[in-house]
PDB file of C-alpha atoms in Angstrom:
ATOM      1  CA  UNK A   1      92.212 110.457 100.938  1.00  0.00           C
ATOM      2  CA  UNK A   2      92.314 113.937 102.395  1.00  0.00           C
ATOM      3  CA  UNK A   3      89.276 116.193 102.413  1.00  0.00           C
ATOM      4  CA  UNK A   4      89.406 119.853 101.347  1.00  0.00           C
ATOM      5  CA  UNK A   5      88.823 121.173 104.875  1.00  0.00           C
ATOM      6  CA  UNK A   6      91.790 119.259 106.302  1.00  0.00           C
ATOM      7  CA  UNK A   7      94.032 120.284 103.409  1.00  0.00           C
ATOM      8  CA  UNK A   8      93.023 123.943 103.839  1.00  0.00           C
ATOM      9  CA  UNK A   9      93.833 123.790 107.570  1.00  0.00           C
ATOM     10  CA  UNK A  10      97.243 122.283 106.809  1.00  0.00           C
ATOM     11  CA  UNK A  11      98.034 124.975 104.233  1.00  0.00           C
ATOM     12  CA  UNK A  12      96.979 127.748 106.634  1.00  0.00           C
ATOM     13  CA  UNK A  13      99.243 126.317 109.349  1.00  0.00           C
ATOM     14  CA  UNK A  14     102.124 125.947 106.872  1.00  0.00           C
ATOM     15  CA  UNK A  15     101.775 129.590 105.821  1.00  0.00           C
ATOM     16  CA  UNK A  16     101.573 130.729 109.448  1.00  0.00           C
ATOM     17  CA  UNK A  17      98.029 132.060 108.998  1.00  0.00           C
ATOM     18  CA  UNK A  18      96.739 129.852 111.823  1.00  0.00           C
ATOM     19  CA  UNK A  19      98.468 127.966 114.623  1.00  0.00           C
ATOM     20  CA  UNK A  20      99.675 124.451 113.894  1.00  0.00           C
ATOM     21  CA  UNK A  21      98.499 121.640 116.169  1.00  0.00           C
ATOM     22  CA  UNK A  22     102.031 121.150 117.487  1.00  0.00           C
ATOM     23  CA  UNK A  23     105.232 123.150 117.070  1.00  0.00           C
ATOM     24  CA  UNK A  24     108.650 121.843 118.038  1.00  0.00           C
ATOM     25  CA  UNK A  25     110.463 125.079 118.900  1.00  0.00           C
ATOM     26  CA  UNK A  26     114.200 125.792 118.710  1.00  0.00           C
ATOM     27  CA  UNK A  27     115.142 122.363 117.382  1.00  0.00           C
ATOM     28  CA  UNK A  28     118.503 121.804 115.693  1.00  0.00           C
ATOM     29  CA  UNK A  29     117.909 120.374 112.174  1.00  0.00           C
ATOM     30  CA  UNK A  30     120.608 118.605 110.157  1.00  0.00           C
ATOM     31  CA  UNK A  31     120.926 119.051 106.393  1.00  0.00           C
ATOM     32  CA  UNK A  32     122.258 115.628 105.405  1.00  0.00           C
ATOM     33  CA  UNK A  33     123.547 116.933 102.059  1.00  0.00           C
ATOM     34  CA  UNK A  34     125.640 119.873 103.290  1.00  0.00           C
ATOM     35  CA  UNK A  35     126.218 118.777 106.879  1.00  0.00           C
ATOM     36  CA  UNK A  36     125.041 122.188 108.086  1.00  0.00           C
ATOM     37  CA  UNK A  37     122.705 122.592 111.030  1.00  0.00           C
ATOM     38  CA  UNK A  38     119.987 125.176 111.535  1.00  0.00           C
ATOM     39  CA  UNK A  39     118.022 126.108 114.646  1.00  0.00           C
ATOM     40  CA  UNK A  40     114.384 126.169 113.546  1.00  0.00           C
ATOM     41  CA  UNK A  41     110.783 125.257 114.344  1.00  0.00           C
ATOM     42  CA  UNK A  42     108.892 122.258 112.986  1.00  0.00           C
ATOM     43  CA  UNK A  43     105.139 122.751 112.529  1.00  0.00           C
ATOM     44  CA  UNK A  44     102.828 119.736 112.621  1.00  0.00           C
ATOM     45  CA  UNK A  45      99.158 119.742 111.603  1.00  0.00           C
ATOM     46  CA  UNK A  46      97.324 116.508 112.300  1.00  0.00           C
ATOM     47  CA  UNK A  47      99.744 113.740 111.381  1.00  0.00           C
ATOM     48  CA  UNK A  48     101.803 115.748 108.868  1.00  0.00           C
ATOM     49  CA  UNK A  49     104.849 117.985 109.082  1.00  0.00           C
ATOM     50  CA  UNK A  50     103.650 121.161 107.366  1.00  0.00           C
ATOM     51  CA  UNK A  51     106.573 123.514 107.882  1.00  0.00           C
ATOM     52  CA  UNK A  52     110.225 123.884 108.782  1.00  0.00           C
ATOM     53  CA  UNK A  53     112.886 126.593 108.624  1.00  0.00           C
ATOM     54  CA  UNK A  54     110.603 129.349 109.920  1.00  0.00           C
ATOM     55  CA  UNK A  55     109.037 130.528 113.173  1.00  0.00           C
ATOM     56  CA  UNK A  56     105.594 129.032 113.805  1.00  0.00           C
ATOM     57  CA  UNK A  57     102.806 129.362 116.387  1.00  0.00           C
ATOM     58  CA  UNK A  58     101.218 126.239 117.791  1.00  0.00           C
ATOM     59  CA  UNK A  59      98.210 125.217 119.844  1.00  0.00           C
ATOM     60  CA  UNK A  60     100.799 123.131 121.683  1.00  0.00           C
ATOM     61  CA  UNK A  61     104.472 124.043 121.700  1.00  0.00           C
ATOM     62  CA  UNK A  62     107.449 122.062 122.955  1.00  0.00           C
ATOM     63  CA  UNK A  63     110.805 123.736 123.580  1.00  0.00           C
ATOM     64  CA  UNK A  64     113.340 121.449 121.905  1.00  0.00           C
ATOM     65  CA  UNK A  65     116.458 123.420 122.780  1.00  0.00           C
ATOM     66  CA  UNK A  66     119.338 120.942 122.771  1.00  0.00           C
ATOM     67  CA  UNK A  67     117.375 118.386 120.711  1.00  0.00           C
ATOM     68  CA  UNK A  68     117.988 117.312 117.100  1.00  0.00           C
ATOM     69  CA  UNK A  69     115.802 116.509 114.089  1.00  0.00           C
ATOM     70  CA  UNK A  70     117.386 114.442 111.340  1.00  0.00           C
ATOM     71  CA  UNK A  71     115.640 113.179 108.191  1.00  0.00           C
ATOM     72  CA  UNK A  72     115.499 109.434 107.659  1.00  0.00           C
ATOM     73  CA  UNK A  73     118.657 108.049 106.108  1.00  0.00           C
ATOM     74  CA  UNK A  74     118.486 106.095 102.825  1.00  0.00           C
ATOM     75  CA  UNK A  75     120.922 103.227 102.214  1.00  0.00           C
ATOM     76  CA  UNK A  76     121.134 103.307  98.415  1.00  0.00           C
ATOM     77  CA  UNK A  77     122.973 100.021  97.786  1.00  0.00           C
ATOM     78  CA  UNK A  78     122.761  97.019 100.032  1.00  0.00           C
ATOM     79  CA  UNK A  79     123.244  93.249  99.742  1.00  0.00           C
ATOM     80  CA  UNK A  80     121.118  92.217 102.704  1.00  0.00           C
ATOM     81  CA  UNK A  81     121.938  88.515 102.295  1.00  0.00           C
ATOM     82  CA  UNK A  82     125.628  89.365 102.816  1.00  0.00           C
ATOM     83  CA  UNK A  83     124.780  90.658 106.283  1.00  0.00           C
ATOM     84  CA  UNK A  84     123.780  87.087 107.243  1.00  0.00           C
ATOM     85  CA  UNK A  85     120.586  88.272 108.950  1.00  0.00           C
ATOM     86  CA  UNK A  86     116.954  88.153 107.901  1.00  0.00           C
ATOM     87  CA  UNK A  87     115.316  91.306 106.523  1.00  0.00           C
ATOM     88  CA  UNK A  88     113.291  91.582 109.750  1.00  0.00           C
ATOM     89  CA  UNK A  89     116.440  91.410 111.891  1.00  0.00           C
ATOM     90  CA  UNK A  90     118.176  93.913 109.596  1.00  0.00           C
ATOM     91  CA  UNK A  91     115.261  96.334 110.095  1.00  0.00           C
ATOM     92  CA  UNK A  92     115.416  95.848 113.855  1.00  0.00           C
ATOM     93  CA  UNK A  93     119.107  96.779 113.826  1.00  0.00           C
ATOM     94  CA  UNK A  94     119.101  99.783 111.484  1.00  0.00           C
ATOM     95  CA  UNK A  95     115.810 101.566 112.270  1.00  0.00           C
ATOM     96  CA  UNK A  96     117.050 102.822 115.673  1.00  0.00           C
ATOM     97  CA  UNK A  97     120.072 104.294 113.843  1.00  0.00           C
ATOM     98  CA  UNK A  98     117.873 106.377 111.513  1.00  0.00           C
ATOM     99  CA  UNK A  99     117.847 104.227 108.364  1.00  0.00           C
ATOM    100  CA  UNK A 100     114.286 104.427 107.030  1.00  0.00           C
ATOM    101  CA  UNK A 101     114.825 103.136 103.475  1.00  0.00           C
ATOM    102  CA  UNK A 102     117.112 100.492 101.992  1.00  0.00           C
ATOM    103  CA  UNK A 103     117.568  99.794  98.277  1.00  0.00           C
ATOM    104  CA  UNK A 104     118.442  96.098  98.180  1.00  0.00           C
ATOM    105  CA  UNK A 105     120.434  94.497  95.356  1.00  0.00           C
ATOM    106  CA  UNK A 106     120.328  90.709  95.783  1.00  0.00           C
ATOM    107  CA  UNK A 107     123.165  88.652  94.314  1.00  0.00           C
TER     108      UNK A 107
END
């Protein structure tokens, strides 16, 4: 559960009213729906992303020129047993490729 003080700090950082804890500057972000890319900042307060697609100030800033940010990919239909590997082995193989969610449909 989040307390009101932490939530207020996150909202202030998201609005740009106070510096975020960490800002990833000049990162190239992929829109997985349109395929378009945008150069932007990513603001992080505590353990949460609080802002994207704007210019932010941060207590700590990292220049990410030449780096990419891509949302986790969702595999929406999968028969994991057809892959002939265990779910743990499947995870080990796909997580490094950006798959963060799999909707499994067992036979």
